[in-house]
Amino acid sequence: MMNFSFLSVFGALFMIFCGLWSFISYYKHLLNSLLSLEFMMLGVFWLLSLQLSTVGSEIYFSLFFLTLAVCEGALGLSLLVLIVRSHGNDYFKSFNFLEC
């Protein structure tokens, strides 16, 4: 019979690989890319908190990681709003990164 910790680690790794697959496959919209990056960060957070809980070290490191992931998500959404306001949509094909 499978151990619960093995299933939890396998679930976290599955989340990371599904997020990576969606980041590679669905690159048409910027919002899809941001959501897949956040899904990967959630999987990494889950794996990190499982690892830190089994080792018994500081759990505050996982809270620090979660804070950085939230800041990264807020920055991504603010860039998305800026791009939609300036270009009208979030298609990667409709805007050029080199223009001011």
mmCIF file with all atom_site columns, N, CA, C and O in Angstrom, residues 31-76:
data_model
loop_
_atom_site.group_PDB
_atom_site.id
_atom_site.type_symbol
_atom_site.label_atom_id
_atom_site.label_alt_id
_atom_site.label_comp_id
_atom_site.label_asym_id
_atom_site.label_entity_id
_atom_site.label_seq_id
_atom_site.pdbx_PDB_ins_code
_atom_site.Cartn_x
_atom_site.Cartn_y
_atom_site.Cartn_z
_atom_site.occupancy
_atom_site.B_iso_or_equiv
_atom_site.pdbx_formal_charge
_atom_site.auth_seq_id
_atom_site.auth_comp_id
_atom_site.auth_asym_id
_atom_site.auth_atom_id
_atom_site.pdbx_PDB_model_num
ATOM 1   N N  . LEU A 1 31 ? -2.274 35.949 -19.918 1.00 0.00 ? 31 LEU A N  1
ATOM 2   C CA . LEU A 1 31 ? -2.960 35.491 -18.713 1.00 0.00 ? 31 LEU A CA 1
ATOM 3   C C  . LEU A 1 31 ? -2.795 33.994 -18.523 1.00 0.00 ? 31 LEU A C  1
ATOM 4   O O  . LEU A 1 31 ? -2.602 33.522 -17.391 1.00 0.00 ? 31 LEU A O  1
ATOM 5   N N  . ASN A 1 32 ? -2.839 33.215 -19.597 1.00 0.00 ? 32 ASN A N  1
ATOM 6   C CA . ASN A 1 32 ? -2.612 31.771 -19.480 1.00 0.00 ? 32 ASN A CA 1
ATOM 7   C C  . ASN A 1 32 ? -1.212 31.464 -18.980 1.00 0.00 ? 32 ASN A C  1
ATOM 8   O O  . ASN A 1 32 ? -1.019 30.560 -18.155 1.00 0.00 ? 32 ASN A O  1
ATOM 9   N N  . SER A 1 33 ? -0.247 32.201 -19.459 1.00 0.00 ? 33 SER A N  1
ATOM 10  C CA . SER A 1 33 ? 1.133  31.995 -19.005 1.00 0.00 ? 33 SER A CA 1
ATOM 11  C C  . SER A 1 33 ? 1.297  32.351 -17.533 1.00 0.00 ? 33 SER A C  1
ATOM 12  O O  . SER A 1 33 ? 1.953  31.633 -16.785 1.00 0.00 ? 33 SER A O  1
ATOM 13  N N  . LEU A 1 34 ? 0.674  33.441 -17.101 1.00 0.00 ? 34 LEU A N  1
ATOM 14  C CA . LEU A 1 34 ? 0.763  33.838 -15.697 1.00 0.00 ? 34 LEU A CA 1
ATOM 15  C C  . LEU A 1 34 ? 0.082  32.836 -14.783 1.00 0.00 ? 34 LEU A C  1
ATOM 16  O O  . LEU A 1 34 ? 0.588  32.517 -13.702 1.00 0.00 ? 34 LEU A O  1
ATOM 17  N N  . LEU A 1 35 ? -1.066 32.314 -15.202 1.00 0.00 ? 35 LEU A N  1
ATOM 18  C CA . LEU A 1 35 ? -1.762 31.324 -14.384 1.00 0.00 ? 35 LEU A CA 1
ATOM 19  C C  . LEU A 1 35 ? -0.981 30.029 -14.279 1.00 0.00 ? 35 LEU A C  1
ATOM 20  O O  . LEU A 1 35 ? -0.949 29.395 -13.204 1.00 0.00 ? 35 LEU A O  1
ATOM 21  N N  . SER A 1 36 ? -0.341 29.610 -15.358 1.00 0.00 ? 36 SER A N  1
ATOM 22  C CA . SER A 1 36 ? 0.450  28.381 -15.282 1.00 0.00 ? 36 SER A CA 1
ATOM 23  C C  . SER A 1 36 ? 1.692  28.573 -14.415 1.00 0.00 ? 36 SER A C  1
ATOM 24  O O  . SER A 1 36 ? 2.098  27.652 -13.697 1.00 0.00 ? 36 SER A O  1
ATOM 25  N N  . LEU A 1 37 ? 2.281  29.762 -14.434 1.00 0.00 ? 37 LEU A N  1
ATOM 26  C CA . LEU A 1 37 ? 3.415  30.038 -13.545 1.00 0.00 ? 37 LEU A CA 1
ATOM 27  C C  . LEU A 1 37 ? 2.981  30.011 -12.079 1.00 0.00 ? 37 LEU A C  1
ATOM 28  O O  . LEU A 1 37 ? 3.691  29.482 -11.221 1.00 0.00 ? 37 LEU A O  1
ATOM 29  N N  . GLU A 1 38 ? 1.810  30.564 -11.787 1.00 0.00 ? 38 GLU A N  1
ATOM 30  C CA . GLU A 1 38 ? 1.313  30.526 -10.409 1.00 0.00 ? 38 GLU A CA 1
ATOM 31  C C  . GLU A 1 38 ? 0.965  29.105 -9.980  1.00 0.00 ? 38 GLU A C  1
ATOM 32  O O  . GLU A 1 38 ? 1.133  28.745 -8.821  1.00 0.00 ? 38 GLU A O  1
ATOM 33  N N  . PHE A 1 39 ? 0.489  28.289 -10.896 1.00 0.00 ? 39 PHE A N  1
ATOM 34  C CA . PHE A 1 39 ? 0.189  26.895 -10.577 1.00 0.00 ? 39 PHE A CA 1
ATOM 35  C C  . PHE A 1 39 ? 1.472  26.127 -10.266 1.00 0.00 ? 39 PHE A C  1
ATOM 36  O O  . PHE A 1 39 ? 1.508  25.309 -9.336  1.00 0.00 ? 39 PHE A O  1
ATOM 37  N N  . MET A 1 40 ? 2.531  26.422 -11.013 1.00 0.00 ? 40 MET A N  1
ATOM 38  C CA . MET A 1 40 ? 3.819  25.798 -10.708 1.00 0.00 ? 40 MET A CA 1
ATOM 39  C C  . MET A 1 40 ? 4.350  26.253 -9.357  1.00 0.00 ? 40 MET A C  1
ATOM 40  O O  . MET A 1 40 ? 4.898  25.450 -8.597  1.00 0.00 ? 40 MET A O  1
ATOM 41  N N  . MET A 1 41 ? 4.178  27.523 -9.038  1.00 0.00 ? 41 MET A N  1
ATOM 42  C CA . MET A 1 41 ? 4.630  28.018 -7.739  1.00 0.00 ? 41 MET A CA 1
ATOM 43  C C  . MET A 1 41 ? 3.829  27.389 -6.597  1.00 0.00 ? 41 MET A C  1
ATOM 44  O O  . MET A 1 41 ? 4.371  27.139 -5.522  1.00 0.00 ? 41 MET A O  1
ATOM 45  N N  . LEU A 1 42 ? 2.556  27.120 -6.827  1.00 0.00 ? 42 LEU A N  1
ATOM 46  C CA . LEU A 1 42 ? 1.759  26.443 -5.808  1.00 0.00 ? 42 LEU A CA 1
ATOM 47  C C  . LEU A 1 42 ? 2.252  25.022 -5.584  1.00 0.00 ? 42 LEU A C  1
ATOM 48  O O  . LEU A 1 42 ? 2.322  24.555 -4.441  1.00 0.00 ? 42 LEU A O  1
ATOM 49  N N  . GLY A 1 43 ? 2.631  24.341 -6.657  1.00 0.00 ? 43 GLY A N  1
ATOM 50  C CA . GLY A 1 43 ? 3.199  22.999 -6.523  1.00 0.00 ? 43 GLY A CA 1
ATOM 51  C C  . GLY A 1 43 ? 4.536  23.004 -5.807  1.00 0.00 ? 43 GLY A C  1
ATOM 52  O O  . GLY A 1 43 ? 4.814  22.137 -4.970  1.00 0.00 ? 43 GLY A O  1
ATOM 53  N N  . VAL A 1 44 ? 5.364  23.994 -6.110  1.00 0.00 ? 44 VAL A N  1
ATOM 54  C CA . VAL A 1 44 ? 6.655  24.117 -5.428  1.00 0.00 ? 44 VAL A CA 1
ATOM 55  C C  . VAL A 1 44 ? 6.450  24.434 -3.952  1.00 0.00 ? 44 VAL A C  1
ATOM 56  O O  . VAL A 1 44 ? 7.147  23.897 -3.082  1.00 0.00 ? 44 VAL A O  1
ATOM 57  N N  . PHE A 1 45 ? 5.443  25.288 -3.652  1.00 0.00 ? 45 PHE A N  1
ATOM 58  C CA . PHE A 1 45 ? 5.149  25.603 -2.253  1.00 0.00 ? 45 PHE A CA 1
ATOM 59  C C  . PHE A 1 45 ? 4.679  24.360 -1.510  1.00 0.00 ? 45 PHE A C  1
ATOM 60  O O  . PHE A 1 45 ? 5.062  24.131 -0.355  1.00 0.00 ? 45 PHE A O  1
ATOM 61  N N  . TRP A 1 46 ? 3.846  23.560 -2.152  1.00 0.00 ? 46 TRP A N  1
ATOM 62  C CA . TRP A 1 46 ? 3.357  22.340 -1.523  1.00 0.00 ? 46 TRP A CA 1
ATOM 63  C C  . TRP A 1 46 ? 4.520  21.378 -1.253  1.00 0.00 ? 46 TRP A C  1
ATOM 64  O O  . TRP A 1 46 ? 4.624  20.791 -0.181  1.00 0.00 ? 46 TRP A O  1
ATOM 65  N N  . LEU A 1 47 ? 5.393  21.216 -2.222  1.00 0.00 ? 47 LEU A N  1
ATOM 66  C CA . LEU A 1 47 ? 6.553  20.347 -2.057  1.00 0.00 ? 47 LEU A CA 1
ATOM 67  C C  . LEU A 1 47 ? 7.498  20.882 -0.979  1.00 0.00 ? 47 LEU A C  1
ATOM 68  O O  . LEU A 1 47 ? 8.009  20.113 -0.161  1.00 0.00 ? 47 LEU A O  1
ATOM 69  N N  . LEU A 1 48 ? 7.688  22.175 -0.950  1.00 0.00 ? 48 LEU A N  1
ATOM 70  C CA . LEU A 1 48 ? 8.555  22.777 0.053   1.00 0.00 ? 48 LEU A CA 1
ATOM 71  C C  . LEU A 1 48 ? 7.981  22.623 1.458   1.00 0.00 ? 48 LEU A C  1
ATOM 72  O O  . LEU A 1 48 ? 8.703  22.283 2.395   1.00 0.00 ? 48 LEU A O  1
ATOM 73  N N  . SER A 1 49 ? 6.688  22.843 1.611   1.00 0.00 ? 49 SER A N  1
ATOM 74  C CA . SER A 1 49 ? 6.095  22.704 2.941   1.00 0.00 ? 49 SER A CA 1
ATOM 75  C C  . SER A 1 49 ? 6.071  21.250 3.389   1.00 0.00 ? 49 SER A C  1
ATOM 76  O O  . SER A 1 49 ? 6.240  20.966 4.585   1.00 0.00 ? 49 SER A O  1
ATOM 77  N N  . LEU A 1 50 ? 5.903  20.302 2.468   1.00 0.00 ? 50 LEU A N  1
ATOM 78  C CA . LEU A 1 50 ? 5.994  18.881 2.839   1.00 0.00 ? 50 LEU A CA 1
ATOM 79  C C  . LEU A 1 50 ? 7.402  18.522 3.289   1.00 0.00 ? 50 LEU A C  1
ATOM 80  O O  . LEU A 1 50 ? 7.589  17.809 4.284   1.00 0.00 ? 50 LEU A O  1
ATOM 81  N N  . GLN A 1 51 ? 8.377  19.021 2.564   1.00 0.00 ? 51 GLN A N  1
ATOM 82  C CA . GLN A 1 51 ? 9.762  18.719 2.908   1.00 0.00 ? 51 GLN A CA 1
ATOM 83  C C  . GLN A 1 51 ? 10.150 19.337 4.249   1.00 0.00 ? 51 GLN A C  1
ATOM 84  O O  . GLN A 1 51 ? 10.801 18.697 5.069   1.00 0.00 ? 51 GLN A O  1
ATOM 85  N N  . LEU A 1 52 ? 9.744  20.576 4.465   1.00 0.00 ? 52 LEU A N  1
ATOM 86  C CA . LEU A 1 52 ? 10.098 21.240 5.718   1.00 0.00 ? 52 LEU A CA 1
ATOM 87  C C  . LEU A 1 52 ? 9.351  20.650 6.910   1.00 0.00 ? 52 LEU A C  1
ATOM 88  O O  . LEU A 1 52 ? 9.858  20.671 8.029   1.00 0.00 ? 52 LEU A O  1
ATOM 89  N N  . SER A 1 53 ? 8.155  20.127 6.677   1.00 0.00 ? 53 SER A N  1
ATOM 90  C CA . SER A 1 53 ? 7.433  19.521 7.797   1.00 0.00 ? 53 SER A CA 1
ATOM 91  C C  . SER A 1 53 ? 8.019  18.161 8.174   1.00 0.00 ? 53 SER A C  1
ATOM 92  O O  . SER A 1 53 ? 7.984  17.781 9.342   1.00 0.00 ? 53 SER A O  1
ATOM 93  N N  . THR A 1 54 ? 8.575  17.437 7.213   1.00 0.00 ? 54 THR A N  1
ATOM 94  C CA . THR A 1 54 ? 9.182  16.145 7.544   1.00 0.00 ? 54 THR A CA 1
ATOM 95  C C  . THR A 1 54 ? 10.560 16.317 8.178   1.00 0.00 ? 54 THR A C  1
ATOM 96  O O  . THR A 1 54 ? 10.948 15.538 9.033   1.00 0.00 ? 54 THR A O  1
ATOM 97  N N  . VAL A 1 55 ? 11.280 17.342 7.774   1.00 0.00 ? 55 VAL A N  1
ATOM 98  C CA . VAL A 1 55 ? 12.603 17.577 8.339   1.00 0.00 ? 55 VAL A CA 1
ATOM 99  C C  . VAL A 1 55 ? 12.473 18.179 9.735   1.00 0.00 ? 55 VAL A C  1
ATOM 100 O O  . VAL A 1 55 ? 13.271 17.899 10.615  1.00 0.00 ? 55 VAL A O  1
ATOM 101 N N  . GLY A 1 56 ? 11.461 18.990 9.952   1.00 0.00 ? 56 GLY A N  1
ATOM 102 C CA . GLY A 1 56 ? 11.249 19.613 11.241  1.00 0.00 ? 56 GLY A CA 1
ATOM 103 C C  . GLY A 1 56 ? 11.974 20.926 11.412  1.00 0.00 ? 56 GLY A C  1
ATOM 104 O O  . GLY A 1 56 ? 12.171 21.385 12.520  1.00 0.00 ? 56 GLY A O  1
ATOM 105 N N  . SER A 1 57 ? 12.393 21.516 10.309  1.00 0.00 ? 57 SER A N  1
ATOM 106 C CA . SER A 1 57 ? 13.090 22.801 10.405  1.00 0.00 ? 57 SER A CA 1
ATOM 107 C C  . SER A 1 57 ? 12.071 23.936 10.393  1.00 0.00 ? 57 SER A C  1
ATOM 108 O O  . SER A 1 57 ? 10.879 23.715 10.532  1.00 0.00 ? 57 SER A O  1
ATOM 109 N N  . GLU A 1 58 ? 12.571 25.127 10.212  1.00 0.00 ? 58 GLU A N  1
ATOM 110 C CA . GLU A 1 58 ? 11.722 26.311 10.286  1.00 0.00 ? 58 GLU A CA 1
ATOM 111 C C  . GLU A 1 58 ? 10.649 26.297 9.211   1.00 0.00 ? 58 GLU A C  1
ATOM 112 O O  . GLU A 1 58 ? 10.924 26.104 8.032   1.00 0.00 ? 58 GLU A O  1
ATOM 113 N N  . ILE A 1 59 ? 9.414  26.502 9.611   1.00 0.00 ? 59 ILE A N  1
ATOM 114 C CA . ILE A 1 59 ? 8.310  26.586 8.670   1.00 0.00 ? 59 ILE A CA 1
ATOM 115 C C  . ILE A 1 59 ? 8.149  28.020 8.156   1.00 0.00 ? 59 ILE A C  1
ATOM 116 O O  . ILE A 1 59 ? 7.437  28.267 7.192   1.00 0.00 ? 59 ILE A O  1
ATOM 117 N N  . TYR A 1 60 ? 8.857  28.981 8.780   1.00 0.00 ? 60 TYR A N  1
ATOM 118 C CA . TYR A 1 60 ? 8.774  30.366 8.342   1.00 0.00 ? 60 TYR A CA 1
ATOM 119 C C  . TYR A 1 60 ? 9.381  30.567 6.964   1.00 0.00 ? 60 TYR A C  1
ATOM 120 O O  . TYR A 1 60 ? 9.024  31.520 6.267   1.00 0.00 ? 60 TYR A O  1
ATOM 121 N N  . PHE A 1 61 ? 10.259 29.683 6.553   1.00 0.00 ? 61 PHE A N  1
ATOM 122 C CA . PHE A 1 61 ? 10.820 29.784 5.201   1.00 0.00 ? 61 PHE A CA 1
ATOM 123 C C  . PHE A 1 61 ? 9.727  29.574 4.159   1.00 0.00 ? 61 PHE A C  1
ATOM 124 O O  . PHE A 1 61 ? 9.728  30.241 3.120   1.00 0.00 ? 61 PHE A O  1
ATOM 125 N N  . SER A 1 62 ? 8.787  28.673 4.422   1.00 0.00 ? 62 SER A N  1
ATOM 126 C CA . SER A 1 62 ? 7.695  28.463 3.474   1.00 0.00 ? 62 SER A CA 1
ATOM 127 C C  . SER A 1 62 ? 6.764  29.668 3.426   1.00 0.00 ? 62 SER A C  1
ATOM 128 O O  . SER A 1 62 ? 6.228  30.000 2.365   1.00 0.00 ? 62 SER A O  1
ATOM 129 N N  . LEU A 1 63 ? 6.580  30.356 4.558   1.00 0.00 ? 63 LEU A N  1
ATOM 130 C CA . LEU A 1 63 ? 5.786  31.584 4.550   1.00 0.00 ? 63 LEU A CA 1
ATOM 131 C C  . LEU A 1 63 ? 6.487  32.692 3.772   1.00 0.00 ? 63 LEU A C  1
ATOM 132 O O  . LEU A 1 63 ? 5.839  33.473 3.069   1.00 0.00 ? 63 LEU A O  1
ATOM 133 N N  . PHE A 1 64 ? 7.803  32.758 3.884   1.00 0.00 ? 64 PHE A N  1
ATOM 134 C CA . PHE A 1 64 ? 8.578  33.716 3.097   1.00 0.00 ? 64 PHE A CA 1
ATOM 135 C C  . PHE A 1 64 ? 8.459  33.407 1.608   1.00 0.00 ? 64 PHE A C  1
ATOM 136 O O  . PHE A 1 64 ? 8.282  34.310 0.781   1.00 0.00 ? 64 PHE A O  1
ATOM 137 N N  . PHE A 1 65 ? 8.515  32.124 1.249   1.00 0.00 ? 65 PHE A N  1
ATOM 138 C CA . PHE A 1 65 ? 8.368  31.721 -0.152  1.00 0.00 ? 65 PHE A CA 1
ATOM 139 C C  . PHE A 1 65 ? 6.969  32.059 -0.662  1.00 0.00 ? 65 PHE A C  1
ATOM 140 O O  . PHE A 1 65 ? 6.812  32.530 -1.792  1.00 0.00 ? 65 PHE A O  1
ATOM 141 N N  . LEU A 1 66 ? 5.964  31.830 0.160   1.00 0.00 ? 66 LEU A N  1
ATOM 142 C CA . LEU A 1 66 ? 4.600  32.154 -0.234  1.00 0.00 ? 66 LEU A CA 1
ATOM 143 C C  . LEU A 1 66 ? 4.422  33.658 -0.417  1.00 0.00 ? 66 LEU A C  1
ATOM 144 O O  . LEU A 1 66 ? 3.727  34.094 -1.341  1.00 0.00 ? 66 LEU A O  1
ATOM 145 N N  . THR A 1 67 ? 5.059  34.450 0.416   1.00 0.00 ? 67 THR A N  1
ATOM 146 C CA . THR A 1 67 ? 5.009  35.903 0.273   1.00 0.00 ? 67 THR A CA 1
ATOM 147 C C  . THR A 1 67 ? 5.649  36.349 -1.040  1.00 0.00 ? 67 THR A C  1
ATOM 148 O O  . THR A 1 67 ? 5.104  37.205 -1.746  1.00 0.00 ? 67 THR A O  1
ATOM 149 N N  . LEU A 1 68 ? 6.772  35.765 -1.380  1.00 0.00 ? 68 LEU A N  1
ATOM 150 C CA . LEU A 1 68 ? 7.418  36.106 -2.658  1.00 0.00 ? 68 LEU A CA 1
ATOM 151 C C  . LEU A 1 68 ? 6.578  35.661 -3.852  1.00 0.00 ? 68 LEU A C  1
ATOM 152 O O  . LEU A 1 68 ? 6.533  36.356 -4.869  1.00 0.00 ? 68 LEU A O  1
ATOM 153 N N  . ALA A 1 69 ? 5.905  34.517 -3.738  1.00 0.00 ? 69 ALA A N  1
ATOM 154 C CA . ALA A 1 69 ? 5.053  34.055 -4.829  1.00 0.00 ? 69 ALA A CA 1
ATOM 155 C C  . ALA A 1 69 ? 3.849  34.981 -5.008  1.00 0.00 ? 69 ALA A C  1
ATOM 156 O O  . ALA A 1 69 ? 3.429  35.252 -6.144  1.00 0.00 ? 69 ALA A O  1
ATOM 157 N N  . VAL A 1 70 ? 3.301  35.479 -3.918  1.00 0.00 ? 70 VAL A N  1
ATOM 158 C CA . VAL A 1 70 ? 2.181  36.417 -4.012  1.00 0.00 ? 70 VAL A CA 1
ATOM 159 C C  . VAL A 1 70 ? 2.637  37.739 -4.621  1.00 0.00 ? 70 VAL A C  1
ATOM 160 O O  . VAL A 1 70 ? 1.925  38.322 -5.451  1.00 0.00 ? 70 VAL A O  1
ATOM 161 N N  . CYS A 1 71 ? 3.806  38.202 -4.247  1.00 0.00 ? 71 CYS A N  1
ATOM 162 C CA . CYS A 1 71 ? 4.342  39.432 -4.845  1.00 0.00 ? 71 CYS A CA 1
ATOM 163 C C  . CYS A 1 71 ? 4.594  39.254 -6.336  1.00 0.00 ? 71 CYS A C  1
ATOM 164 O O  . CYS A 1 71 ? 4.348  40.165 -7.133  1.00 0.00 ? 71 CYS A O  1
ATOM 165 N N  . GLU A 1 72 ? 5.064  38.086 -6.713  1.00 0.00 ? 72 GLU A N  1
ATOM 166 C CA . GLU A 1 72 ? 5.282  37.798 -8.135  1.00 0.00 ? 72 GLU A CA 1
ATOM 167 C C  . GLU A 1 72 ? 3.960  37.779 -8.894  1.00 0.00 ? 72 GLU A C  1
ATOM 168 O O  . GLU A 1 72 ? 3.871  38.287 -10.014 1.00 0.00 ? 72 GLU A O  1
ATOM 169 N N  . GLY A 1 73 ? 2.927  37.234 -8.283  1.00 0.00 ? 73 GLY A N  1
ATOM 170 C CA . GLY A 1 73 ? 1.613  37.221 -8.921  1.00 0.00 ? 73 GLY A CA 1
ATOM 171 C C  . GLY A 1 73 ? 1.022  38.608 -9.053  1.00 0.00 ? 73 GLY A C  1
ATOM 172 O O  . GLY A 1 73 ? 0.425  38.952 -10.078 1.00 0.00 ? 73 GLY A O  1
ATOM 173 N N  . ALA A 1 74 ? 1.195  39.446 -8.027  1.00 0.00 ? 74 ALA A N  1
ATOM 174 C CA . ALA A 1 74 ? 0.692  40.822 -8.091  1.00 0.00 ? 74 ALA A CA 1
ATOM 175 C C  . ALA A 1 74 ? 1.433  41.628 -9.152  1.00 0.00 ? 74 ALA A C  1
ATOM 176 O O  . ALA A 1 74 ? 0.825  42.434 -9.871  1.00 0.00 ? 74 ALA A O  1
ATOM 177 N N  . LEU A 1 75 ? 2.736  41.411 -9.263  1.00 0.00 ? 75 LEU A N  1
ATOM 178 C CA . LEU A 1 75 ? 3.511  42.097 -10.295 1.00 0.00 ? 75 LEU A CA 1
ATOM 179 C C  . LEU A 1 75 ? 3.079  41.646 -11.688 1.00 0.00 ? 75 LEU A C  1
ATOM 180 O O  . LEU A 1 75 ? 2.946  42.465 -12.606 1.00 0.00 ? 75 LEU A O  1
ATOM 181 N N  . GLY A 1 76 ? 2.833  40.354 -11.856 1.00 0.00 ? 76 GLY A N  1
ATOM 182 C CA . GLY A 1 76 ? 2.372  39.851 -13.148 1.00 0.00 ? 76 GLY A CA 1
ATOM 183 C C  . GLY A 1 76 ? 1.011  40.396 -13.525 1.00 0.00 ? 76 GLY A C  1
ATOM 184 O O  . GLY A 1 76 ? 0.771  40.763 -14.682 1.00 0.00 ? 76 GLY A O  1
#
